[in-house]
PDB file of C-alpha atoms in Angstrom:
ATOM      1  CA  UNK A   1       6.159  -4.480  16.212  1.00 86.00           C
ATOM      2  CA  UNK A   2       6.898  -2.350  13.131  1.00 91.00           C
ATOM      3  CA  UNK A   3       4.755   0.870  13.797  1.00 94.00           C
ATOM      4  CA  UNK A   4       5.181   3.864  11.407  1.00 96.00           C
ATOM      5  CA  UNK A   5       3.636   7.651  11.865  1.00 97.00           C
ATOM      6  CA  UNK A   6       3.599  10.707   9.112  1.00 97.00           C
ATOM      7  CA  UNK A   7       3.177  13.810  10.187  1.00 93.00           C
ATOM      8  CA  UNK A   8       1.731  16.470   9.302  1.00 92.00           C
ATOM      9  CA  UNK A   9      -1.575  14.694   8.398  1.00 94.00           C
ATOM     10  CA  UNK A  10      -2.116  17.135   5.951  1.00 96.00           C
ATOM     11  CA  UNK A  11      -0.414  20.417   4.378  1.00 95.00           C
ATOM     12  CA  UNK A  12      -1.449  23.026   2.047  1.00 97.00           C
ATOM     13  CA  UNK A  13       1.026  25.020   0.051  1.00 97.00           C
ATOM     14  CA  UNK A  14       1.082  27.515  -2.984  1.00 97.00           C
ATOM     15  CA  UNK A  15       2.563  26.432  -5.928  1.00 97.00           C
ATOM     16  CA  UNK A  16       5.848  26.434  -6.557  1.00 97.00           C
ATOM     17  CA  UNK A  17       7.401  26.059  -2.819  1.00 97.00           C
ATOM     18  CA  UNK A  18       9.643  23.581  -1.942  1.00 97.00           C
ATOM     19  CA  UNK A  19       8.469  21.075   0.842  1.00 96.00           C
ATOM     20  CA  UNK A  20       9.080  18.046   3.159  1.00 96.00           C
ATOM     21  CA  UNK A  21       6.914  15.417   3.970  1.00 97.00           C
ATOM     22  CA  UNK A  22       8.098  13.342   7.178  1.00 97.00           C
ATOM     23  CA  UNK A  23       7.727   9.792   8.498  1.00 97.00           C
ATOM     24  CA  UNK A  24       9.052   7.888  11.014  1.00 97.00           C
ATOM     25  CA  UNK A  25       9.342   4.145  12.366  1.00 96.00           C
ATOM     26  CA  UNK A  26       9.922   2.668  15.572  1.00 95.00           C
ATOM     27  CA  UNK A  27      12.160  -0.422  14.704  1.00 92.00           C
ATOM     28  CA  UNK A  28      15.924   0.748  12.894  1.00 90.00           C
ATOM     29  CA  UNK A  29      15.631  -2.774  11.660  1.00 91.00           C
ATOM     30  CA  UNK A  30      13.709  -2.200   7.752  1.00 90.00           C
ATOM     31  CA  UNK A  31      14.953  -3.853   4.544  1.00 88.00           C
ATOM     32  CA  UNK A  32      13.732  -0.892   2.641  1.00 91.00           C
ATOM     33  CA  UNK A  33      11.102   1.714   2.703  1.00 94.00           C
ATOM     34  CA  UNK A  34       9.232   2.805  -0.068  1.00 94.00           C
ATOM     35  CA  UNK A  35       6.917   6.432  -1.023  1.00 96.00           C
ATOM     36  CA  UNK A  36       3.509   6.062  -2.907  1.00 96.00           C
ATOM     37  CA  UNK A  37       1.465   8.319  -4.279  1.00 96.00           C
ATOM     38  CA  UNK A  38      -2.444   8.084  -3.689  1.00 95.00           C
ATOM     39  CA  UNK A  39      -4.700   9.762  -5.888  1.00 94.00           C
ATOM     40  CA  UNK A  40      -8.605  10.082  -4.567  1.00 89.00           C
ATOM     41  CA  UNK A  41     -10.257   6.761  -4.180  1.00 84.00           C
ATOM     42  CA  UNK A  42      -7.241   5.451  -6.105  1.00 87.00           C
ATOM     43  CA  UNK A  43      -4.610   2.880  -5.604  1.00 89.00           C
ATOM     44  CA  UNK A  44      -1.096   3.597  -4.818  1.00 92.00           C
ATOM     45  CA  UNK A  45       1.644   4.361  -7.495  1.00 91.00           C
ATOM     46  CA  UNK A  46       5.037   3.540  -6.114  1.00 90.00           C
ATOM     47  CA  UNK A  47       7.477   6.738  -6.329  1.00 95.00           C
ATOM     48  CA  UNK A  48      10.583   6.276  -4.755  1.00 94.00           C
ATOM     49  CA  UNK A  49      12.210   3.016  -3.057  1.00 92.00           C
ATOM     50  CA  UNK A  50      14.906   3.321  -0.234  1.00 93.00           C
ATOM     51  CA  UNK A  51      17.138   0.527   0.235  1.00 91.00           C
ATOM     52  CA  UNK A  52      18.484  -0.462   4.019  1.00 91.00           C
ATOM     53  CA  UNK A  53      21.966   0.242   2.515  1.00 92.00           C
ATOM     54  CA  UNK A  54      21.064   3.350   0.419  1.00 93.00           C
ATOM     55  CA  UNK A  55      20.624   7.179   1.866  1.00 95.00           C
ATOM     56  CA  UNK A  56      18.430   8.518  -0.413  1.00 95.00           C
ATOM     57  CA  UNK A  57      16.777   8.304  -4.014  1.00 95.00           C
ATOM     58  CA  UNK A  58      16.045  10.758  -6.681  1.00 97.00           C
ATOM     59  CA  UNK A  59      13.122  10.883  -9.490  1.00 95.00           C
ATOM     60  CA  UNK A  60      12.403  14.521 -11.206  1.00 97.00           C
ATOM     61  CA  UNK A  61      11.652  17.095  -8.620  1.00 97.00           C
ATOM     62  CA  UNK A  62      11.340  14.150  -5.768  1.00 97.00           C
ATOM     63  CA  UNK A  63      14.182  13.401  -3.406  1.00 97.00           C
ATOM     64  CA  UNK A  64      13.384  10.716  -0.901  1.00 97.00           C
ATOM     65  CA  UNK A  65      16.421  10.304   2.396  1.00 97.00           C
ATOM     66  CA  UNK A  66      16.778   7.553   4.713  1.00 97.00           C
ATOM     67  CA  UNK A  67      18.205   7.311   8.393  1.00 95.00           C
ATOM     68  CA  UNK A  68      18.025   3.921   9.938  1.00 93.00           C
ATOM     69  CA  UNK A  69      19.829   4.857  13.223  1.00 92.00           C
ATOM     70  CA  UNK A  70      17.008   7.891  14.151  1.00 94.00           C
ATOM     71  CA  UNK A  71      13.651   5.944  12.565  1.00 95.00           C
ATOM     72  CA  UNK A  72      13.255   8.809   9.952  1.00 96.00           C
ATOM     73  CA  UNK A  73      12.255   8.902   6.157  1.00 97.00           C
ATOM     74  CA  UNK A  74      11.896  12.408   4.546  1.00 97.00           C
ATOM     75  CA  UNK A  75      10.523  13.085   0.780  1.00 97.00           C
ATOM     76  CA  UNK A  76      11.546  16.406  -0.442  1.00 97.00           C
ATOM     77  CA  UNK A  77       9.205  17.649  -3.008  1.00 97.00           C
ATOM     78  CA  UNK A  78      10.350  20.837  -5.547  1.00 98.00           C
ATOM     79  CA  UNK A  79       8.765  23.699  -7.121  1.00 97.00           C
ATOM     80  CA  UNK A  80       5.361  22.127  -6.138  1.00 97.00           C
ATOM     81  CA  UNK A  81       2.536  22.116  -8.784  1.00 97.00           C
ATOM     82  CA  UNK A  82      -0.659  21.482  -9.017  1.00 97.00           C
ATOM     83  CA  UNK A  83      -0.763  18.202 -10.197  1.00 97.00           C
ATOM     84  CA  UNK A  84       1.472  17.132  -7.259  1.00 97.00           C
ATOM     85  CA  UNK A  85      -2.007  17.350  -4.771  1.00 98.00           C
ATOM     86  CA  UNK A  86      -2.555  14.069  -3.540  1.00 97.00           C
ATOM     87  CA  UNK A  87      -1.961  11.801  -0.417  1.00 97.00           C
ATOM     88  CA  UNK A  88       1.547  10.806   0.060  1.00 98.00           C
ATOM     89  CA  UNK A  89       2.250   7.500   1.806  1.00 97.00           C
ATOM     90  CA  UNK A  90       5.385   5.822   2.931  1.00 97.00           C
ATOM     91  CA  UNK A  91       5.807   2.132   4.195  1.00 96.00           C
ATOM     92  CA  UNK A  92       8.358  -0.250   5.484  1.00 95.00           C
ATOM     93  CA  UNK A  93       9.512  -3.393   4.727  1.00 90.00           C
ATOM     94  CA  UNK A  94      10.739  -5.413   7.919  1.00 87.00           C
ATOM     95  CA  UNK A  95      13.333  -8.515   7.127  1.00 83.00           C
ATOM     96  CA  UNK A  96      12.342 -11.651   5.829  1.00 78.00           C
ATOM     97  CA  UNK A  97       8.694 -12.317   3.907  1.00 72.00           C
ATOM     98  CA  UNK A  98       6.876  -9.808   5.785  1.00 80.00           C
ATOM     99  CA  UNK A  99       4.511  -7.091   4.155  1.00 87.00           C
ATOM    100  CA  UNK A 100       4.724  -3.599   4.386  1.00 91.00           C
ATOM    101  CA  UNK A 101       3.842  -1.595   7.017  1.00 93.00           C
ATOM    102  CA  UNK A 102       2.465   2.285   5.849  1.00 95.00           C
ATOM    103  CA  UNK A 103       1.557   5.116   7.376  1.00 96.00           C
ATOM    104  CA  UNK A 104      -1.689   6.694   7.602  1.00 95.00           C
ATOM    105  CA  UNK A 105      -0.494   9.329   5.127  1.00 96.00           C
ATOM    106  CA  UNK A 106      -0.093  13.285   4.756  1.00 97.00           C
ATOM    107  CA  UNK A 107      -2.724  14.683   2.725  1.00 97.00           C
ATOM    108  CA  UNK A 108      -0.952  17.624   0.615  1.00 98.00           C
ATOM    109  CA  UNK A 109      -2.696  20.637  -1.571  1.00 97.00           C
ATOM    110  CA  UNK A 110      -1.035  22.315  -4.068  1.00 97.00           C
ATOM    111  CA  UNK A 111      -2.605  25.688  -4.257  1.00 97.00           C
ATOM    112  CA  UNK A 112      -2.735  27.617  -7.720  1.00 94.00           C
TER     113      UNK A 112
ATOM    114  CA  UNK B   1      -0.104   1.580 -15.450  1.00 70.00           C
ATOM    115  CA  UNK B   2       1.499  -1.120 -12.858  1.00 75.00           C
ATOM    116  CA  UNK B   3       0.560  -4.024 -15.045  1.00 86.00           C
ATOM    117  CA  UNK B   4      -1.657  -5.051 -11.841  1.00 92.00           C
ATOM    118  CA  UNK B   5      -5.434  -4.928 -12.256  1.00 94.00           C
ATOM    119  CA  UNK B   6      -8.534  -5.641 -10.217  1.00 96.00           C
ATOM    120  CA  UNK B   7     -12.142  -6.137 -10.204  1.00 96.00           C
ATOM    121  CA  UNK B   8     -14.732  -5.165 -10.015  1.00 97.00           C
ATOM    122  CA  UNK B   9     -13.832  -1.583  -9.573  1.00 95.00           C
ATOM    123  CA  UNK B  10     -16.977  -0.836  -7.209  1.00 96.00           C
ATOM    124  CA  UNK B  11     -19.297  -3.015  -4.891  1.00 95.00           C
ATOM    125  CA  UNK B  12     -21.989  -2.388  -2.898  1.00 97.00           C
ATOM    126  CA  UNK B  13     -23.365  -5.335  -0.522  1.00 97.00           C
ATOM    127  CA  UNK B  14     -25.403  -5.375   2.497  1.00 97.00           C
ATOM    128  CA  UNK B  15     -24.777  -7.173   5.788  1.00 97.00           C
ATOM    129  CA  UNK B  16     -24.123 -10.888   6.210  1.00 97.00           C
ATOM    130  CA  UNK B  17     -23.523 -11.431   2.379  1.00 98.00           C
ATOM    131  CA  UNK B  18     -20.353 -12.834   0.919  1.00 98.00           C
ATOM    132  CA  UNK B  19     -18.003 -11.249  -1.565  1.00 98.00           C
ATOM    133  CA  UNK B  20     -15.186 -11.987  -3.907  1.00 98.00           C
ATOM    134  CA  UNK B  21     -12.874  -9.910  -5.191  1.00 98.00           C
ATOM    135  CA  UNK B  22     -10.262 -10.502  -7.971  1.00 98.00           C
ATOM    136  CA  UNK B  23      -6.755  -9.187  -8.867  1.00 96.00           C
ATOM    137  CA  UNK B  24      -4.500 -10.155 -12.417  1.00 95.00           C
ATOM    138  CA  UNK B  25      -0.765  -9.680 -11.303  1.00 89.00           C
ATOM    139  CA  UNK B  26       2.109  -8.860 -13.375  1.00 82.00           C
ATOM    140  CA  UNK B  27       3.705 -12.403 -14.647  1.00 82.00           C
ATOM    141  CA  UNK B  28       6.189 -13.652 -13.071  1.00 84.00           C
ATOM    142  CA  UNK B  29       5.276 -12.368  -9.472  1.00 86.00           C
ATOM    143  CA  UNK B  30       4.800 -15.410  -7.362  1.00 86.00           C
ATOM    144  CA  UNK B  31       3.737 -13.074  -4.281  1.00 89.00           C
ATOM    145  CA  UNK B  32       0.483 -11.493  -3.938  1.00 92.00           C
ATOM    146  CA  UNK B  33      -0.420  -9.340  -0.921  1.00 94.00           C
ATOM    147  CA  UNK B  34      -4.187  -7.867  -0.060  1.00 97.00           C
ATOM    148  CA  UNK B  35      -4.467  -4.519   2.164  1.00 97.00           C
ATOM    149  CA  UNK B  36      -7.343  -3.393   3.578  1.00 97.00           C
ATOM    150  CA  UNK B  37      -7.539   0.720   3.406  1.00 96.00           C
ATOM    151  CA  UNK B  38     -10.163   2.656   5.158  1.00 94.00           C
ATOM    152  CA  UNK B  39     -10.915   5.889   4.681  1.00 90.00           C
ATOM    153  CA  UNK B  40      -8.292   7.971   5.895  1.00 88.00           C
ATOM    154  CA  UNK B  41      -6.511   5.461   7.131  1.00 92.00           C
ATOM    155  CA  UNK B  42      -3.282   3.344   5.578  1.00 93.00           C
ATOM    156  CA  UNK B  43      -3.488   0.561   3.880  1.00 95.00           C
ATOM    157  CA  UNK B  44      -3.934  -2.829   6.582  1.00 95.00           C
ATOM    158  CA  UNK B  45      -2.086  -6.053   5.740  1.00 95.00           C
ATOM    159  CA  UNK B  46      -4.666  -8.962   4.976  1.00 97.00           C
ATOM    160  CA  UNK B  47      -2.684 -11.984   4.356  1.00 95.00           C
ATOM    161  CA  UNK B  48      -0.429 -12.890   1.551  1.00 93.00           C
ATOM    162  CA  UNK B  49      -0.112 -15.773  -1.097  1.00 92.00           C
ATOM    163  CA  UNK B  50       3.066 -17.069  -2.446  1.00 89.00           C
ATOM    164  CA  UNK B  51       2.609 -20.119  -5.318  1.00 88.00           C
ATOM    165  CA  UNK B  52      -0.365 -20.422  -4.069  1.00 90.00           C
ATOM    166  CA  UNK B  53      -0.307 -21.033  -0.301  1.00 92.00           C
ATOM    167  CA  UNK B  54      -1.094 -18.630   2.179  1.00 91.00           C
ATOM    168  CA  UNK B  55       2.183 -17.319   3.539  1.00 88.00           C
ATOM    169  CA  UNK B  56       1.251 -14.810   6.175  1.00 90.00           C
ATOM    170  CA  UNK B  57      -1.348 -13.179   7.815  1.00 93.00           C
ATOM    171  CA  UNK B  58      -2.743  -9.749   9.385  1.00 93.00           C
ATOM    172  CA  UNK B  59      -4.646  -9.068  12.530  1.00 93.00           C
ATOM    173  CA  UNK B  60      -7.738 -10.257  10.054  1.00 96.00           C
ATOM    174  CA  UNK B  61     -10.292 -12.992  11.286  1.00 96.00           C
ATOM    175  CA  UNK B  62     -10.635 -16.349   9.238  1.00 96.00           C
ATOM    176  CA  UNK B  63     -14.335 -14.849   7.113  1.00 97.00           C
ATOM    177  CA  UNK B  64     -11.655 -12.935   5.140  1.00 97.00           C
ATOM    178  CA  UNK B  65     -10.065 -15.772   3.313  1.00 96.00           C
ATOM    179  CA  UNK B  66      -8.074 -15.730  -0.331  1.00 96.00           C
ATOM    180  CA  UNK B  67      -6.700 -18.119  -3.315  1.00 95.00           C
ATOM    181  CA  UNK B  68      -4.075 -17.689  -5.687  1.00 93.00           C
ATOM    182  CA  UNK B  69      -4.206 -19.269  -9.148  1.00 92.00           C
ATOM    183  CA  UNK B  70      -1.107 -20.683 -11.074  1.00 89.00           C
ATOM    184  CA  UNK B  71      -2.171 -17.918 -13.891  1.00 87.00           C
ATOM    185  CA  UNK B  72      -1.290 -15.076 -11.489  1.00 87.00           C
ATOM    186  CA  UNK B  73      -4.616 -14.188 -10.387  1.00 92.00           C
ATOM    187  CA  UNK B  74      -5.829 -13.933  -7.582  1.00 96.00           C
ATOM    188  CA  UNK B  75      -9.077 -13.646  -5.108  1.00 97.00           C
ATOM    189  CA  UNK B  76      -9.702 -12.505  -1.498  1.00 98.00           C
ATOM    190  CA  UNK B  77     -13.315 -13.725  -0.487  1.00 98.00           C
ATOM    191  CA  UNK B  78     -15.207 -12.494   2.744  1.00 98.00           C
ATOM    192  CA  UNK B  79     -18.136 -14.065   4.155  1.00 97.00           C
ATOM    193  CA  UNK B  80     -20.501 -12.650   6.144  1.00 97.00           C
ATOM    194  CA  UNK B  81     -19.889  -9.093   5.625  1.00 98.00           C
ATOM    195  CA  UNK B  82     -20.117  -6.390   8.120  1.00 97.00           C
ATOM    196  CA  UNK B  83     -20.420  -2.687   8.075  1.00 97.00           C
ATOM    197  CA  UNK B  84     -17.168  -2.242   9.257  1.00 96.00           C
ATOM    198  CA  UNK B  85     -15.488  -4.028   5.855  1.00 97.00           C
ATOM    199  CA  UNK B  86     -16.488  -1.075   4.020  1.00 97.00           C
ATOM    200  CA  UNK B  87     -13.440   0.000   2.520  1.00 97.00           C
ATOM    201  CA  UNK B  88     -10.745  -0.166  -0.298  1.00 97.00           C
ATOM    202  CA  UNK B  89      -9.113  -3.442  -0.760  1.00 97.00           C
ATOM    203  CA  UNK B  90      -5.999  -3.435  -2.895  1.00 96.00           C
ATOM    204  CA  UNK B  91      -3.349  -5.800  -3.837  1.00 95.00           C
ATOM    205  CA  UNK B  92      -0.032  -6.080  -4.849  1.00 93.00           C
ATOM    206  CA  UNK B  93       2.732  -8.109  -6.378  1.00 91.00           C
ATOM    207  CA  UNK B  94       6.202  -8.479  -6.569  1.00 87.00           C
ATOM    208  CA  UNK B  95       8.474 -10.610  -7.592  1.00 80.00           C
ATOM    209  CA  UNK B  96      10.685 -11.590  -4.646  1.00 73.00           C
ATOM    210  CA  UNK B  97       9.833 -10.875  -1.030  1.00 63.00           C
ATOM    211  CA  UNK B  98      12.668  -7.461  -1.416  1.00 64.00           C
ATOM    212  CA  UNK B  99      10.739  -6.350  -4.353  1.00 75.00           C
ATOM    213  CA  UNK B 100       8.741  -3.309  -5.120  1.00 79.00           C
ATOM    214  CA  UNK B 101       5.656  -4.165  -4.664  1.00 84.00           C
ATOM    215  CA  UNK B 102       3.102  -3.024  -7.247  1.00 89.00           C
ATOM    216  CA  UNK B 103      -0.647  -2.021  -6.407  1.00 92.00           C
ATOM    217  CA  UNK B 104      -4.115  -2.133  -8.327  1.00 93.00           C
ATOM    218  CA  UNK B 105      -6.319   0.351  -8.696  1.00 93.00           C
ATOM    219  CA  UNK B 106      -8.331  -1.568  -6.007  1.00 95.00           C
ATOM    220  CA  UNK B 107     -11.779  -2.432  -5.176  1.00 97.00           C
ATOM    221  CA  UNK B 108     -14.377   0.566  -3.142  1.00 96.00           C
ATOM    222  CA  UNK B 109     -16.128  -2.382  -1.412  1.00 97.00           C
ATOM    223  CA  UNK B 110     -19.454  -0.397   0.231  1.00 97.00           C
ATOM    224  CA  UNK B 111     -21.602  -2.953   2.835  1.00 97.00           C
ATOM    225  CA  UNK B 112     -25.182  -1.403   4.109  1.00 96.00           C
TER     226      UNK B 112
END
């Protein structure tokens, strides 16, 4: 069974600094994994999608890797702002018509 | 805007009534999927519809039950409510099962 941990729960940073936001799963065996953004009693917006056969993914200041063979997903966020506070989730999509499986998220603050 | 809405945006119900909640998908996605999130937590698969039938299904017990219309819409109904289905209930749609999938705003469901 798919199981899939972030850590840290929760960071806090000053603006501007570069940072890394970690997650892992236990099974190599993902068709993709995706990154979502989650606002405060919000739904998620989809940022970044990782294919099986892709390493990473790139949108603006957000850089998102992939390694199947160690379980580990990374999203690389730079020059941090303000606007970038929110919790960060990322999930993974076994094979075949199965739904995703997320983490329970790292809560990040963007200090002014 | 991820062309995927839901309603109502807020609920409040007390124990042992029933619910229904609604989601619009984008058209053209033929697969709807309903997570439960509690606070805190990530989001927890519910089941998931695809033309209409009932294609899989989460750790969820049978009060929690759904539909899927041929207009793209879609409903998750749960009877007898309990304290513990507080919570936010989202969906999302894709298109094909390797798809991103695309999330509502979803529903704050409160039961007293």
């Amino acid at each position: 069974k798919q199981e899939v941990t972030q850590i840290p729960a929760a960071l806090s940073v000053p603006e501007g600094e570069n940072l890394v936001l970690n997650c892992s799963f236990t099974d190599s065996a993902i068709y993709n994994l995706q990154w979502f953004r989650q606002d405060p009693g919000k739904g998620l917006t989809s940022l970044l999608l990782i294919q099986s056969s892709q390493r990473e993914q790139t949108s603006g200041r957000l850089n998102a890797s992939l390694d199947k063979s160690s379980g580990r997903s990374t999203l690389y966020i730079a020059a941090s702002q303000p606007g970038d506070s929110a919790t960060y989730l990322c999930a993974a999509l076994p094979p075949g018509n199965t739904p995703l499986v997320f983490g329970k998220g790292t809560r990040l603050s963007v200090i002014a | 805007e991820t062309g995927v809405t839901q309603s109502p945006t807020h609920l409040i119900k007390t124990r042992g009534q029933q619910v229904t909640l609604r989601c619009s998908s984008q058209s053209g996605h033929n697969t709807v999927s309903w997570y439960q999130q509690a606070l805190g937590q990530g989001p927890q698969f519910i089941f998931q519809y695809y033309r209409e039938e009932e294609n899989g299904r989460g750790n969820f017990p049978p009060r929690f039950s759904g539909l899927q219309f041929p207009n793209y819409s879609s409903e998750l109904n749960v009877n007898a409510l309990e304290l513990d289905d507080s919570a936010l209930y989202l969906c999302a749609s894709r298109r094909q099962a390797t798809d991103t999938q695309y999330f509502g705003p979803g529903t704050r469901l409160t039961v007293l």
